[in-house]
PDB file of C-alpha atoms in Angstrom:
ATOM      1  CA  UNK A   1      -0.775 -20.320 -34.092  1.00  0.00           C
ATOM      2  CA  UNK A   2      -0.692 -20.589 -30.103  1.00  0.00           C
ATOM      3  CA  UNK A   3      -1.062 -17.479 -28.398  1.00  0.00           C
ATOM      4  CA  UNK A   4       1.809 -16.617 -26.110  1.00  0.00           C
ATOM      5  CA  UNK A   5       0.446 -14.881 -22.946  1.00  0.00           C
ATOM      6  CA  UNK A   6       4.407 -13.980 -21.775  1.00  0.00           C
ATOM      7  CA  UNK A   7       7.568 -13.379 -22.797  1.00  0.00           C
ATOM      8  CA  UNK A   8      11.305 -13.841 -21.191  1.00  0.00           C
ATOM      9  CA  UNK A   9      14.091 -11.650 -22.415  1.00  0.00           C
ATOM     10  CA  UNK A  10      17.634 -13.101 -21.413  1.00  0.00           C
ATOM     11  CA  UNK A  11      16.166 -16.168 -20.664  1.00  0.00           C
ATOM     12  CA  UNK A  12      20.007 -17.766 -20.349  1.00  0.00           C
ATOM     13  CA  UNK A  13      21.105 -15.124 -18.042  1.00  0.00           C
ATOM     14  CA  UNK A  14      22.749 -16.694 -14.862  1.00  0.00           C
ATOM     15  CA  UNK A  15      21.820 -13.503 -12.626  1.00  0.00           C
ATOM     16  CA  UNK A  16      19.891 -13.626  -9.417  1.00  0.00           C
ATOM     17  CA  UNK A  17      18.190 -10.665 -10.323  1.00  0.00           C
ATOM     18  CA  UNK A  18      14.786 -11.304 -11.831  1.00  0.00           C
ATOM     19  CA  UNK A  19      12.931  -8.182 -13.610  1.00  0.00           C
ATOM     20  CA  UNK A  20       9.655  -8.434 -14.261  1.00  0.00           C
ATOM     21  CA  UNK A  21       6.625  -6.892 -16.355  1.00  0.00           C
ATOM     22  CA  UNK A  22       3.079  -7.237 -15.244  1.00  0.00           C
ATOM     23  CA  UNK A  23       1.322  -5.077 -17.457  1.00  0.00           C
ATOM     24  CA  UNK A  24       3.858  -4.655 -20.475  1.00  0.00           C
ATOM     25  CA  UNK A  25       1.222  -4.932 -23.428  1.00  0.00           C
ATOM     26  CA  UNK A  26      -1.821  -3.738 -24.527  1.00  0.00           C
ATOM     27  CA  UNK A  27      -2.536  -6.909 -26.238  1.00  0.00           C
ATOM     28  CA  UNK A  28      -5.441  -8.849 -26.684  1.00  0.00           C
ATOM     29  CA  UNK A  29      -5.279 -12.194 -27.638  1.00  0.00           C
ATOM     30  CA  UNK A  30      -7.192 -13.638 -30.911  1.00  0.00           C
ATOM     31  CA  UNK A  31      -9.886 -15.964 -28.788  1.00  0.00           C
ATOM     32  CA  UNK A  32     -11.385 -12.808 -27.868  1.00  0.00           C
ATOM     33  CA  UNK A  33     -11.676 -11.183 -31.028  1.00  0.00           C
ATOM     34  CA  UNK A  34      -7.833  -9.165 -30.626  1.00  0.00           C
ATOM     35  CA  UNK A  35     -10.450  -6.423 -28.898  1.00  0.00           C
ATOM     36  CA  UNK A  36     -12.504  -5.314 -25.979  1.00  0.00           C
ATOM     37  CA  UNK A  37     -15.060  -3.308 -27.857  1.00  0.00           C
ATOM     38  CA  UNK A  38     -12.773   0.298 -26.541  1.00  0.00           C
ATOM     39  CA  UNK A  39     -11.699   2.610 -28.782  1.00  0.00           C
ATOM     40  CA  UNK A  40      -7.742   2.638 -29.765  1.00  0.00           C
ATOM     41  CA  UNK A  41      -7.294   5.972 -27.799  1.00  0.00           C
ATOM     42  CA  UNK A  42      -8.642   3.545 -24.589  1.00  0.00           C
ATOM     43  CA  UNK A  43      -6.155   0.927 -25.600  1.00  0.00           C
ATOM     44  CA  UNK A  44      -3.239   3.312 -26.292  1.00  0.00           C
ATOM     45  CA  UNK A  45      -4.059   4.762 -21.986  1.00  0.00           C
ATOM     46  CA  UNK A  46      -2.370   3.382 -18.602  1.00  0.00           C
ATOM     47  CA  UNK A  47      -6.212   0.976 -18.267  1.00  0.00           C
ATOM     48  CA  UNK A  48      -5.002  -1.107 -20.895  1.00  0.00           C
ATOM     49  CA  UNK A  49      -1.082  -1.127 -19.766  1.00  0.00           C
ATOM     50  CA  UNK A  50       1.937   0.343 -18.468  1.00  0.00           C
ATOM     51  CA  UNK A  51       3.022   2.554 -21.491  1.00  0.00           C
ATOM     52  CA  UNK A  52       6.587   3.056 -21.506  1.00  0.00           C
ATOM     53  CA  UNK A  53       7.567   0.016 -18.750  1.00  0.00           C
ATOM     54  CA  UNK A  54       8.153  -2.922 -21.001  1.00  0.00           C
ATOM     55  CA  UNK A  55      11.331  -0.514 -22.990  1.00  0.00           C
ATOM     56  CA  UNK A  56      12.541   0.051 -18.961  1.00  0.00           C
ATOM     57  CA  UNK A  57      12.674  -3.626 -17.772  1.00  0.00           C
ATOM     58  CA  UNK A  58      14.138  -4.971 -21.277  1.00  0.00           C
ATOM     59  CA  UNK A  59      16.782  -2.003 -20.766  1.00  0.00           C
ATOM     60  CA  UNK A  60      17.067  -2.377 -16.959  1.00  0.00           C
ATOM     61  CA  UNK A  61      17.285  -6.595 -17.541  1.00  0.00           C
ATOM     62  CA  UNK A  62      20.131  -6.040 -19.721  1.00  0.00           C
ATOM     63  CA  UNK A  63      22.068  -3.592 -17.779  1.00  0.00           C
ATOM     64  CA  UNK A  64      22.196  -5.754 -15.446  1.00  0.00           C
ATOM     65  CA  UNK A  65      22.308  -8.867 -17.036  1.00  0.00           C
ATOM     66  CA  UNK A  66      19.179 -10.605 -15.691  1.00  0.00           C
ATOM     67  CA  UNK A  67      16.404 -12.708 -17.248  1.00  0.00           C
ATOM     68  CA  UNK A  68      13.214 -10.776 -17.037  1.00  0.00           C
ATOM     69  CA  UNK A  69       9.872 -11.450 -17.874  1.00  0.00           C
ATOM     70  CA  UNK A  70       6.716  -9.697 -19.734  1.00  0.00           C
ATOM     71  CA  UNK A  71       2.897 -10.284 -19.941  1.00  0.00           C
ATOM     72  CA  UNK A  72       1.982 -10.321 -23.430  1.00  0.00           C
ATOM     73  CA  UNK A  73      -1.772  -9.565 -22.380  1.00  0.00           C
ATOM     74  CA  UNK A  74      -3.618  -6.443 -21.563  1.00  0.00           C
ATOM     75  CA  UNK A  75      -4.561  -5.944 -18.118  1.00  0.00           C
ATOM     76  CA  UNK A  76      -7.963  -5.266 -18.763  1.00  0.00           C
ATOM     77  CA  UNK A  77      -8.578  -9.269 -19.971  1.00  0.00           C
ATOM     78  CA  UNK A  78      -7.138  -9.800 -16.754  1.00  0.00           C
ATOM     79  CA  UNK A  79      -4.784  -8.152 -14.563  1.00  0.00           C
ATOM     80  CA  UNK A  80      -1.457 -10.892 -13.287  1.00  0.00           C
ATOM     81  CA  UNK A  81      -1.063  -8.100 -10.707  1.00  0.00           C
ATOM     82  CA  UNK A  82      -3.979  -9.070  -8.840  1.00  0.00           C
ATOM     83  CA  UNK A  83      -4.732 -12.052  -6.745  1.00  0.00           C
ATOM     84  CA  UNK A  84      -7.016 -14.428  -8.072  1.00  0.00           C
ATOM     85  CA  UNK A  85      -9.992 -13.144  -5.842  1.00  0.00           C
ATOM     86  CA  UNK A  86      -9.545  -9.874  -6.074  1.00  0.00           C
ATOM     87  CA  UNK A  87     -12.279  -7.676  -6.880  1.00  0.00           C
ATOM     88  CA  UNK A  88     -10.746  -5.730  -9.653  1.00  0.00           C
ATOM     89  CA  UNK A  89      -8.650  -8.724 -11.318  1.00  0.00           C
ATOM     90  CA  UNK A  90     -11.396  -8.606 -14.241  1.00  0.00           C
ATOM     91  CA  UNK A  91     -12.274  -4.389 -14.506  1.00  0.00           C
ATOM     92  CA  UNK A  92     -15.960  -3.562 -16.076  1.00  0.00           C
ATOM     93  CA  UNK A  93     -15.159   0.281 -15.203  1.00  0.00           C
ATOM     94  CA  UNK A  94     -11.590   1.783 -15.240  1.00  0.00           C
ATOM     95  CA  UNK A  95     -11.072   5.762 -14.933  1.00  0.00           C
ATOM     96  CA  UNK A  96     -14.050   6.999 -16.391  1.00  0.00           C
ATOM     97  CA  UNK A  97     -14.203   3.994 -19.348  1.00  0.00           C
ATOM     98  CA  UNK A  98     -16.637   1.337 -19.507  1.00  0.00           C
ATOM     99  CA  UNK A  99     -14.996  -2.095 -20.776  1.00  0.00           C
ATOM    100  CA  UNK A 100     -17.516  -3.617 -23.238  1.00  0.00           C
ATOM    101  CA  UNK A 101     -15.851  -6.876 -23.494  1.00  0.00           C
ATOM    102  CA  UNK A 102     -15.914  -7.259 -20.038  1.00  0.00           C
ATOM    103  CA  UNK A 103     -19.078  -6.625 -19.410  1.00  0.00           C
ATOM    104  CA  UNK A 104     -20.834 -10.119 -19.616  1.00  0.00           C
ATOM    105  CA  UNK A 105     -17.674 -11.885 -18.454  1.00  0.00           C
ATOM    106  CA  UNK A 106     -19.058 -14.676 -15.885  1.00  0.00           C
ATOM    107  CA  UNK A 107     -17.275 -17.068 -13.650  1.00  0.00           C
ATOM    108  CA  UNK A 108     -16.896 -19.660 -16.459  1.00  0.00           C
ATOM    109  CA  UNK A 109     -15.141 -16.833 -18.744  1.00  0.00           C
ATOM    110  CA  UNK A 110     -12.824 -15.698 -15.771  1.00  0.00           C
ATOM    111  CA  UNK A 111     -11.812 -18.941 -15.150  1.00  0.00           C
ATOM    112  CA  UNK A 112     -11.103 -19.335 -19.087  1.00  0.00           C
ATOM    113  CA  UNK A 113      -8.867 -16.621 -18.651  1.00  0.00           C
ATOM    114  CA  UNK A 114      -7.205 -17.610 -15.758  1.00  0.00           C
ATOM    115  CA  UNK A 115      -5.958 -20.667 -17.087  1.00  0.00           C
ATOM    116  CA  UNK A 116      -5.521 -19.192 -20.511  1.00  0.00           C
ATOM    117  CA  UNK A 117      -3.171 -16.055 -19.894  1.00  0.00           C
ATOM    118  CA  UNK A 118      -2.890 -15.236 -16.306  1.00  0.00           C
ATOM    119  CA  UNK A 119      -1.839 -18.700 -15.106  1.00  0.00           C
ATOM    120  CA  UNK A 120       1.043 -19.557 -17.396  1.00  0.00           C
ATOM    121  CA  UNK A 121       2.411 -16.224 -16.375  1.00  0.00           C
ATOM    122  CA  UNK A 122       2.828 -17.056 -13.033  1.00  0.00           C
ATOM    123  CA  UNK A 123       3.675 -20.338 -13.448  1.00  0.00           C
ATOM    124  CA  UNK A 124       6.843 -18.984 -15.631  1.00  0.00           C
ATOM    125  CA  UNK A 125       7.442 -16.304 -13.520  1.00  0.00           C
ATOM    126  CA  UNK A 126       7.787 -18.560 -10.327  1.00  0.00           C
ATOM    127  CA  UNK A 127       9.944 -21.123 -12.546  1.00  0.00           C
ATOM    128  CA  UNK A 128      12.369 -18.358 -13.413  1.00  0.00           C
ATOM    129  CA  UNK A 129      12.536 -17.110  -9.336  1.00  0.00           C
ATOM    130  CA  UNK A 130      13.048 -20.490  -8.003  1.00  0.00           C
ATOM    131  CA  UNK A 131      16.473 -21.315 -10.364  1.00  0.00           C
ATOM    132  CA  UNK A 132      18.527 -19.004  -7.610  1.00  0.00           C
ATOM    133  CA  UNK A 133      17.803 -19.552  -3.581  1.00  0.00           C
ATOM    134  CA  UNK A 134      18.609 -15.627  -3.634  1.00  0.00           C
ATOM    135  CA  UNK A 135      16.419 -14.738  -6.282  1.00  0.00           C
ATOM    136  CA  UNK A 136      16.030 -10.408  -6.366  1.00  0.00           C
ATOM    137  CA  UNK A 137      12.497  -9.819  -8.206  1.00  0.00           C
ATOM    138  CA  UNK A 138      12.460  -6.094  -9.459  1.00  0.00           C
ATOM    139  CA  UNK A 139       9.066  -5.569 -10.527  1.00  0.00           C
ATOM    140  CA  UNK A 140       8.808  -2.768 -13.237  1.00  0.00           C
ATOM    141  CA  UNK A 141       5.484  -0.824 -13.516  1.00  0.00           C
ATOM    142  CA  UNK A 142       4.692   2.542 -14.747  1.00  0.00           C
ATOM    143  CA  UNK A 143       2.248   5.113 -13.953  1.00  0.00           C
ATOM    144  CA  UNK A 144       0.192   8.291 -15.564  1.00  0.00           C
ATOM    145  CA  UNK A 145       0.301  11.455 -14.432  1.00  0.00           C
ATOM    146  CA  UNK A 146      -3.298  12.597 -13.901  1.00  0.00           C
ATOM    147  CA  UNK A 147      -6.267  10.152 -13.111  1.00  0.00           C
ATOM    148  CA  UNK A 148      -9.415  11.894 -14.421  1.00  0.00           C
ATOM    149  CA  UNK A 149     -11.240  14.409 -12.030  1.00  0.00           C
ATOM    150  CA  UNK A 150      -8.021  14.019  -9.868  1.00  0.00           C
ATOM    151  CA  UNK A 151      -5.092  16.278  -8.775  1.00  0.00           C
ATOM    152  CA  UNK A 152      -1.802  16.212 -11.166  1.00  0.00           C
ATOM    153  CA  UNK A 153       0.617  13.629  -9.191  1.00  0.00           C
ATOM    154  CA  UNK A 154       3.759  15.294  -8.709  1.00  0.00           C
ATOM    155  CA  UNK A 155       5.946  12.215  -8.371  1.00  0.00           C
ATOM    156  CA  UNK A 156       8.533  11.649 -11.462  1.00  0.00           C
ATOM    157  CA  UNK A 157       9.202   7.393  -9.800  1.00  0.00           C
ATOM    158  CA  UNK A 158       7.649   6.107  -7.059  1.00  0.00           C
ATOM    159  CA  UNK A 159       8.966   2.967  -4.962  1.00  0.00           C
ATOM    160  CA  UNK A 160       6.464   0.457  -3.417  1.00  0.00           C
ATOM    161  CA  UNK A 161       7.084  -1.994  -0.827  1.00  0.00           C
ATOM    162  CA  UNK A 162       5.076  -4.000   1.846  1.00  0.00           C
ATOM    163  CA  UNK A 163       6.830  -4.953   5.039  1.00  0.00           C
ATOM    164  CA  UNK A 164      10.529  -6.298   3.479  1.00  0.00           C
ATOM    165  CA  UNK A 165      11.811  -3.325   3.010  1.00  0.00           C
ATOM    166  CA  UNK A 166      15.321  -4.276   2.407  1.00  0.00           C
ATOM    167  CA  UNK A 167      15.993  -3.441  -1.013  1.00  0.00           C
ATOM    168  CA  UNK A 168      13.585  -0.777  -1.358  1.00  0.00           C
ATOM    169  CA  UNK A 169      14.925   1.653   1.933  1.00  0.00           C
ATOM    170  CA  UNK A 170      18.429   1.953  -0.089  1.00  0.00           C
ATOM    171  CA  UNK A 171      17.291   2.422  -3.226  1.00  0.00           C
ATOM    172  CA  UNK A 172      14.990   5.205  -2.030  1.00  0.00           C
ATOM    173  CA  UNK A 173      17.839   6.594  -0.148  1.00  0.00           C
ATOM    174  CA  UNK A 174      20.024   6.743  -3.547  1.00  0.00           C
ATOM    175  CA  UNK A 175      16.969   8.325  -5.593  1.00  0.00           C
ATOM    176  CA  UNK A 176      16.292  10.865  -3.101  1.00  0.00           C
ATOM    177  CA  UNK A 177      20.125  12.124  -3.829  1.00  0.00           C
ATOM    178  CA  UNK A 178      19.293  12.709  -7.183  1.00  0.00           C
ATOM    179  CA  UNK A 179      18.300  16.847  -7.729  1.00  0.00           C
ATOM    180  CA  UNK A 180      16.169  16.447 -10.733  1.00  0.00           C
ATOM    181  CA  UNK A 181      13.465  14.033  -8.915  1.00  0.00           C
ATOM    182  CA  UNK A 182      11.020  14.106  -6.623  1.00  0.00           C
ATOM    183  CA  UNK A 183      10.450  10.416  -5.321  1.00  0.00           C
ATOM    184  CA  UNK A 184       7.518   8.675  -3.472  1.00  0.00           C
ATOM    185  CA  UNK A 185       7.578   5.854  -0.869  1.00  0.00           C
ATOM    186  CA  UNK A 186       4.487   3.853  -1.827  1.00  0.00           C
ATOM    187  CA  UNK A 187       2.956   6.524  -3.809  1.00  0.00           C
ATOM    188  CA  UNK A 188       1.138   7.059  -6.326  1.00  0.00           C
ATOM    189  CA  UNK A 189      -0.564   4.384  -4.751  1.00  0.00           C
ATOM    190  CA  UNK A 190       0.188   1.804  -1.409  1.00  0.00           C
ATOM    191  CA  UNK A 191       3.026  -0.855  -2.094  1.00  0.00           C
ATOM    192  CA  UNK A 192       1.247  -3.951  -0.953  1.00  0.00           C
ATOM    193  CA  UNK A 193      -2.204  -5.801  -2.078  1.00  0.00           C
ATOM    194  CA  UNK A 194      -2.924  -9.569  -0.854  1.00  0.00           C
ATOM    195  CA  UNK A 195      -2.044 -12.358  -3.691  1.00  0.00           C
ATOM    196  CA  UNK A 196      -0.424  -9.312  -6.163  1.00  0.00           C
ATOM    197  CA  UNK A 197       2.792 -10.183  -7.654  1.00  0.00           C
ATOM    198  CA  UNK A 198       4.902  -9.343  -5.492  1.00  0.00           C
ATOM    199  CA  UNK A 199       3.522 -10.768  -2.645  1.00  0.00           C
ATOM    200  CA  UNK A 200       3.229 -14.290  -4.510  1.00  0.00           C
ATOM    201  CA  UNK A 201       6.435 -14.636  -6.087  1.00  0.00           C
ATOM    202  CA  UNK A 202       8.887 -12.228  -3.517  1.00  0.00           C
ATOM    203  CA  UNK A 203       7.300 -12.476   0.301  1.00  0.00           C
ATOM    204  CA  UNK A 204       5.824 -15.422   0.705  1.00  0.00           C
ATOM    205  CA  UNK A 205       9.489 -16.827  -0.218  1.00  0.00           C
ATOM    206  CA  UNK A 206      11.429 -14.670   1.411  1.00  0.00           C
ATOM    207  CA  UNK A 207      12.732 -13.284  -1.794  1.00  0.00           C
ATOM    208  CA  UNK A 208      14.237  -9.791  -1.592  1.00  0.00           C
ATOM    209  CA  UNK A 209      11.827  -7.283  -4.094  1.00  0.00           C
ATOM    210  CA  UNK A 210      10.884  -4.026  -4.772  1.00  0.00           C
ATOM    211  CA  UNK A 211       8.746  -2.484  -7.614  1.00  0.00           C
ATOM    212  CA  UNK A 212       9.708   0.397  -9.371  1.00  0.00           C
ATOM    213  CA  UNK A 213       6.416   3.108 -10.634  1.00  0.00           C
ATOM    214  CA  UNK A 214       7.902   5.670 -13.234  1.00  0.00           C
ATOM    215  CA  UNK A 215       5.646   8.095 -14.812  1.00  0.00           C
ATOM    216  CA  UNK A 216       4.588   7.315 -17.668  1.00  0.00           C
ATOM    217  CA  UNK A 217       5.291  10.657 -19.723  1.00  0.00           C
ATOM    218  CA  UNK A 218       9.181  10.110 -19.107  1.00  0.00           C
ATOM    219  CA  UNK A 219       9.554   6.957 -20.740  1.00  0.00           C
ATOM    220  CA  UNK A 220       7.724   7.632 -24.048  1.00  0.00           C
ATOM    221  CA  UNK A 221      10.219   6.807 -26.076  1.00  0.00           C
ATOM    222  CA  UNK A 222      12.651   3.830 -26.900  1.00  0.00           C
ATOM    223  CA  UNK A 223      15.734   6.469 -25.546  1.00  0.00           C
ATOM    224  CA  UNK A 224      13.757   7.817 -22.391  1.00  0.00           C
ATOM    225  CA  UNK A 225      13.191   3.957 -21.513  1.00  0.00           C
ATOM    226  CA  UNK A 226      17.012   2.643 -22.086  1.00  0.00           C
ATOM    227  CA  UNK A 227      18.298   5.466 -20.238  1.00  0.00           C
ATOM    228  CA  UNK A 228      15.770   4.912 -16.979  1.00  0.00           C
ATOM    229  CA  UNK A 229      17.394   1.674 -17.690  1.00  0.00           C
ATOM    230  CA  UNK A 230      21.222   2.532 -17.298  1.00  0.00           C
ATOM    231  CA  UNK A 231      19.869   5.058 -14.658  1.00  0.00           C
ATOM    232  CA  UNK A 232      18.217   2.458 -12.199  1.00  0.00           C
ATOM    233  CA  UNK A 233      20.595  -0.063 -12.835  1.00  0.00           C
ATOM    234  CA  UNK A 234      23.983   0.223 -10.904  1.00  0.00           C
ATOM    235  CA  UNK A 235      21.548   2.581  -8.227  1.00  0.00           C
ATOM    236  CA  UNK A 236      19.741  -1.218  -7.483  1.00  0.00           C
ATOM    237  CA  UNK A 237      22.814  -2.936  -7.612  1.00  0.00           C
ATOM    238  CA  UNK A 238      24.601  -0.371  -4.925  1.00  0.00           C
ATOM    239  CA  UNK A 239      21.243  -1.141  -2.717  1.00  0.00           C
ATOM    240  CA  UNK A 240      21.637  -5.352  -2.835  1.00  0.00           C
ATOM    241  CA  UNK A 241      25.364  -4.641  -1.399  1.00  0.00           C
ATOM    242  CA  UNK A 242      23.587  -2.425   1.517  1.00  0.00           C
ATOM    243  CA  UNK A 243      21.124  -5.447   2.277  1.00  0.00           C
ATOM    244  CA  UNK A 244      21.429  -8.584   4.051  1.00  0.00           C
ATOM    245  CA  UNK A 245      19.699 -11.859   3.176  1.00  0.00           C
TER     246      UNK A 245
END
């Protein structure tokens, strides 16, 4: 049986909104033995994926009617949120765990994966953006709460942008109006890397975007996920109207 390195949800949806899933599974695929030599308590940790964020963009994608799209491929065989020369697309080290499978991984095998897993991703993540000229990409990611050795994060959702900050400035504006949260403008981490995601699929077409980081303890389960999903919803769709094209 092929391997499937994506999946769409709604794939028949008419919406301009486009919700997508970089890291949604911890998977890895058969050709490389369905393991990378870590332990299940590795594979079960935000190295290996975005716990909880695959439940949030399914949820958030139906709420408001959009296609969106997963991985269906750890990002430790390779990560679709990088750009293709990016240092840490291919990790041999990730918060304080040594990737085993990684570890001889040359050129030749990067390449493999490339085309194998990260490739097709893209490709079907670009197809879906280009069917709209207005194309919103919401880009779903989630985060933990304490790296090891490092201070607790205090954050409960953090919104990342680069320079288009149109949809992101709103939807900050709305979050920060809600009592029970403390939000973060490009935190945990900065919004913008050359050739991630984003930047491919949203800027370099003009493409209005934001990506969404939700900590990863709020979202364990399938109820925690729906409702960030009914929560963020009509909160994006109130920040399009405030934005101009």
């Amino acid at each position: 049986m092929t391997f499937v390195p994506y999946f769409v949800h709604g794939e028949n949806r008419s919406s301009r909104w486009l919700i997508t899933c970089d890291h949604a599974t911890n998977t890895v695929p058969p050709d490389l033995g369905g393991t990378l030599g870590l332990p299940a308590s590795d594979m079960a940790r935000h190295i290996a994926f975005d716990p909880g964020a695959a439940g949030v963009t399914r949820a958030l994608a139906d709420a408001l009617d959009a296609p969106a799209i997963l991985t269906n491929f750890s990002r430790l065989v390779i990560d679709p949120n990088r750009g293709e020369d990016d240092p840490t697309l291919l990790m041999r080290l990730y918060d304080g765990s040594v990737i085993p499978g990684n570890r001889a991984a040359n050129t030749a095998e990067k390449e493999r994966r490339l085309n194998a897993y990260y490739r097709p991703y893209h490709a079907a993540l670009e197809g879906l953006a280009a069917r709209h000229d207005d194309t919103v990409i919401v880009s779903i990611h989630s985060f933990t709460r304490q790296l090891k050795s490092r201070p607790s994060r205090p954050w409960h959702i953090g919104i990342l942008h680069a320079y288009d900050r149109r949809l992101s400035d709103p939807l900050i504006a709305a979050l920060d109006n809600e009592p029970d949260l403390v939000v973060g403008r490009n935190e945990p981490y900065p919004g913008h890397l050359p050739g991630d995601a984003i930047d491919r699929h949203a800027l370099h077409h003009g493409r209005q975007n934001t990506l969404i980081e939700v900590r990863n303890d709020l979202i364990e389960t399938e109820a925690t996920q729906a409702a960030w999903g009914a929560r963020l919803a009509p909160m994006l769709a109130a920040a399009l109207e405030q934005t101009t094209d």
